[in-house]
Coordinates of C-alpha atoms in Angstrom, one line a residue:
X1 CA 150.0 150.5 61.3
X2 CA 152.2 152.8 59.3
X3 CA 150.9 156.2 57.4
X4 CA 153.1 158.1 55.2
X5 CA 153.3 161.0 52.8
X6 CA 154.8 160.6 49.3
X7 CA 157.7 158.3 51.3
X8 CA 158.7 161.5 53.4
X9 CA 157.5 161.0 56.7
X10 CA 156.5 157.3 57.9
X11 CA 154.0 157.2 61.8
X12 CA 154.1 153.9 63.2
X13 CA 151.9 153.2 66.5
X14 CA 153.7 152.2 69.7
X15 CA 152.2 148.4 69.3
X16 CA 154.2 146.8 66.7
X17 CA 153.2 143.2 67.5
X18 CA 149.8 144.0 66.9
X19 CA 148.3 141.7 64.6
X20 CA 147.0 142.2 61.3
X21 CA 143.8 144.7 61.5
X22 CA 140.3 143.8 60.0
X23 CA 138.9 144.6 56.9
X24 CA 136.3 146.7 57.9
X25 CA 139.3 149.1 59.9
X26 CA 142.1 148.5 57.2
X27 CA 138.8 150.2 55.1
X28 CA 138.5 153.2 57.4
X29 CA 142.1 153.6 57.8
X30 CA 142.6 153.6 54.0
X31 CA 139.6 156.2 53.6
X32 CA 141.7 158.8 56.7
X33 CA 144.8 158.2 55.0
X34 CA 143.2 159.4 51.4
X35 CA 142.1 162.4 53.3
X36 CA 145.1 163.2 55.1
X37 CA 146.9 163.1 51.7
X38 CA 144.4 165.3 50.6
X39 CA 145.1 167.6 53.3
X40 CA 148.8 167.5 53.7
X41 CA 149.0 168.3 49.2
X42 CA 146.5 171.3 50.4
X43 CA 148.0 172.5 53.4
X44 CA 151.4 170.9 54.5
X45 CA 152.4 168.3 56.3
X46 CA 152.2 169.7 59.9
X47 CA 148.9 170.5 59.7
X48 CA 148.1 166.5 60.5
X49 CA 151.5 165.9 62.1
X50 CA 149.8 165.4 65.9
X51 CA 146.5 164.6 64.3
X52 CA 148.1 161.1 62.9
X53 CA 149.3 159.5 66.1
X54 CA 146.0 159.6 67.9
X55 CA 144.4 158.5 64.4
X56 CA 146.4 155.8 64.4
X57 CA 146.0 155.0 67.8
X58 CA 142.3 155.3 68.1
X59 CA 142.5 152.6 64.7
X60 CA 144.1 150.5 66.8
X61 CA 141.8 150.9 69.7
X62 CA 139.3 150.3 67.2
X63 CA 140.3 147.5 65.6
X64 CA 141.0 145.9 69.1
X65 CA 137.2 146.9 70.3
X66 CA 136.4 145.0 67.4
X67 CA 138.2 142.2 67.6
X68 CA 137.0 141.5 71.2
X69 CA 133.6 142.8 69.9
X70 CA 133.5 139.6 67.6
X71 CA 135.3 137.4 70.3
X72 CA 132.1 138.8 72.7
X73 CA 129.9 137.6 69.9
X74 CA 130.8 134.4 69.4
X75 CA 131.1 133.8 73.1
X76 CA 127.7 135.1 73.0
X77 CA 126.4 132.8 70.2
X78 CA 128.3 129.8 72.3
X79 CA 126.4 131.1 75.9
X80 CA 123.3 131.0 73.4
X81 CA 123.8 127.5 72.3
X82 CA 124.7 126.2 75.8
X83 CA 121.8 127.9 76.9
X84 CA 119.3 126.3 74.3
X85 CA 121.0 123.5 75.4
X86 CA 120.4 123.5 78.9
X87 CA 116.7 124.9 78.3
X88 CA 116.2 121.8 75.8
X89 CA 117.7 120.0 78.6
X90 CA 115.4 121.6 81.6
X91 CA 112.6 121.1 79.6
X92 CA 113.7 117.1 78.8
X93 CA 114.2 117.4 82.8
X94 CA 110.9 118.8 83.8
X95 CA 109.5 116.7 81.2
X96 CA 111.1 113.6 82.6
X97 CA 110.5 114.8 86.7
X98 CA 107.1 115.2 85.8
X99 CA 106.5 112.2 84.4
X100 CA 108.4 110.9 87.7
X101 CA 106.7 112.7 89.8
X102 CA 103.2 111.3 88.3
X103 CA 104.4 107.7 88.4
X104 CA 105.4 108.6 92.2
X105 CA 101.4 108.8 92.7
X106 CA 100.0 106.7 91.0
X107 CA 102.5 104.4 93.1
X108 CA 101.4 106.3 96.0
X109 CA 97.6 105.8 95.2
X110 CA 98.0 102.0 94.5
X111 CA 99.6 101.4 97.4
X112 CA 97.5 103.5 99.2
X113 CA 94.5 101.6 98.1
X114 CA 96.6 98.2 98.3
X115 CA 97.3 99.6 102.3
X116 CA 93.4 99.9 102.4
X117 CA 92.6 96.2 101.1
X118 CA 95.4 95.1 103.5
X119 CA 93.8 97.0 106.0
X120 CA 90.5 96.0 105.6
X121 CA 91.7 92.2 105.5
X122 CA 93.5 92.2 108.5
X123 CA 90.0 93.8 110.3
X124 CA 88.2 91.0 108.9
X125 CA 90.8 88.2 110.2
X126 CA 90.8 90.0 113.3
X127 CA 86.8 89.8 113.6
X128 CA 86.8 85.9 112.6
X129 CA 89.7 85.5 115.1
X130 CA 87.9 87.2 117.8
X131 CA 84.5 85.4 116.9
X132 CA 86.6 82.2 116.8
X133 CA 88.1 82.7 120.3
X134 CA 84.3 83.9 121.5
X135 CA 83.3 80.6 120.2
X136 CA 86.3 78.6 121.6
X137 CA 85.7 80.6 125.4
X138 CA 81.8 79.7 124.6
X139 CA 82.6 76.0 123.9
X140 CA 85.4 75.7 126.7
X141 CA 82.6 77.0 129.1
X142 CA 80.1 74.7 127.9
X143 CA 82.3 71.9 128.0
X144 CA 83.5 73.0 131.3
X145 CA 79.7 73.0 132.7
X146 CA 79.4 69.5 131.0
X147 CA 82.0 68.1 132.6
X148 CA 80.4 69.4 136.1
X149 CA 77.3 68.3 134.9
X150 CA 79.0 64.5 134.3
X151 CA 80.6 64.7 137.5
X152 CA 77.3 65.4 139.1
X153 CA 75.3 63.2 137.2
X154 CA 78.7 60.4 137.8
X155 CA 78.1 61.5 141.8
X156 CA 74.5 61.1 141.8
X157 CA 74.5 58.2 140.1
X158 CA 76.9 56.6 142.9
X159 CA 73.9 58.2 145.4
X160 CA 71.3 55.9 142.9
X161 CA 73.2 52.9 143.1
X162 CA 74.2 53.1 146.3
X163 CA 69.9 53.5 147.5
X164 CA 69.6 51.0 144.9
X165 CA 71.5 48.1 146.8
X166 CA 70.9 49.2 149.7
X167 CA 66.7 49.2 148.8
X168 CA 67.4 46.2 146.2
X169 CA 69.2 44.5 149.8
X170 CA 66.1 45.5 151.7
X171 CA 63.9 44.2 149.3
X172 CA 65.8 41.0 149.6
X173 CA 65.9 40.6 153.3
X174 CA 62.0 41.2 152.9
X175 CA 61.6 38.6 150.4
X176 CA 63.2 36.2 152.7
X177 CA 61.4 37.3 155.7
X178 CA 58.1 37.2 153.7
X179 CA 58.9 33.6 152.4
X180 CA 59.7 32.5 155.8
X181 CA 56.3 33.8 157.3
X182 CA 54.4 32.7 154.5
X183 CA 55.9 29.1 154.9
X184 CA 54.9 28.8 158.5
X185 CA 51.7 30.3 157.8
X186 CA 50.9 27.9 155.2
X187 CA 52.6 25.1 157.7
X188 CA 50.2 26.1 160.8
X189 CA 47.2 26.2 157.7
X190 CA 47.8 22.5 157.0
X191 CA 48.2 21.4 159.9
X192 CA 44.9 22.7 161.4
X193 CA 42.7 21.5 158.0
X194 CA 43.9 18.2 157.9
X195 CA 44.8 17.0 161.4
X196 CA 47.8 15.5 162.5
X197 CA 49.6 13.6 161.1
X198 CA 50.9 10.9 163.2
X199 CA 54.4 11.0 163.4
X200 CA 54.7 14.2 162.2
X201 CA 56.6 16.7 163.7
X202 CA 59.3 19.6 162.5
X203 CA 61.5 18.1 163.9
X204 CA 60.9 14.7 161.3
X205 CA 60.7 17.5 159.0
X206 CA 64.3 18.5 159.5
X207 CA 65.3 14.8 159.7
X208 CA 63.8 13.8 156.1
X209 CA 66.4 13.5 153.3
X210 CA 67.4 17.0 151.8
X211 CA 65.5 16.1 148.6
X212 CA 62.2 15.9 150.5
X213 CA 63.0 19.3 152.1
X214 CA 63.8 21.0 148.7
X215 CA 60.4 19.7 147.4
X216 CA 58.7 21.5 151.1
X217 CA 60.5 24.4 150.7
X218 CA 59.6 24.7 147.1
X219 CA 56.1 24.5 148.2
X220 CA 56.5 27.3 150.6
X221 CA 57.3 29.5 147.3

């Protein structure tokens, strides 16, 4: 920045590759200048000869703190939108994890309940299986006594028909005993009511033709 008075003297800043300054300090450095011309025409020029190199620097200064002042500020409006941003975002997140977090359990509850019908179904197969093997043990016993029972019944049975023959043998040998007694008796019975018969003797009997001793023994019966 220069200042000068009526093209005499001419106070640059030590900066000369500073950029253009803003309005608003180009503004305030033309309203110090007015005064300092003001004040040089009143007085004389040395009355603001050390006065204008610390103007000009603080100007500087100035127009630098401003500068980085709007830089700040439109970092800060870029923070602000990244940070609307990422609240929209947190909120679209939270949104989002709680509607997660709900489906998690109701998941959780169905599967709990489904856990609970599973349960309960396996309890119930397991009380028909263990009624089924109750009833298999119950009808493996009965048939086991059944079968003892048949062997029994199979060995007294061979005791019957063993008795059986042996009395149905006896009964036999009786019948033919009784047969033969009754025969003679019925032999010595004739004899005695009708006499003898001349001629006739047991041992003719046992001579006759076997057709007249079927017909006698027939009689006997």
């Amino acid at each position: 920045m220069d200042m000068m008075t009526e093209g005499e003297t001419v106070y640059n800043s030590h900066d000369d590759s500073h950029v253009v300054m803003s309005e608003k300090v180009q503004s305030l450095a033309g309203s110090i200048y007015q005064e300092f011309e003001r004040m040089i025409s009143r007085y004389d020029e040395d009355v603001v000869k050390d006065l204008m190199p610390l103007v000009v620097n603080i100007l500087e200064c100035l127009d630098l703190a401003y500068t980085e002042n709007q830089e700040h500020e439109v970092e800060v409006e870029l923070l602000r939108e990244d940070n609307e941003q990422l609240v929209t975002q947190y909120e679209r997140e939270k949104q989002l994890r709680k509607t997660s977090e709900q489906k998690l359990l109701e998941i959780e509850d169905g599967m709990e309940e489904e856990r609970k019908q599973y349960q309960a179904k396996v309890e119930s197969l397991e009380s028909i299986v263990r009624m089924f093997e109750l009833k298999n043990r119950n009808a493996t016993d009965h048939a086991n006594r059944m079968e003892d029972k048949a062997d029994e019944l199979k060995k007294e049975y061979a005791k019957l028909h063993e008795r059986y023959t042996e009395l149905f043998k006896t009964h036999m040998d009786y019948m033919e005993r009784t047969k033969i007694l009754m025969g003679t008796d019925r032999l010595d019975q004739l004899g005695s009511s009708r006499g003898r018969i001349p001629g006739f003797t047991l041992a003719n009997l046992n001579s006759e033709p076997p057709l007249f001793r079927t017909a006698i023994y027939n009689g006997r019966s």
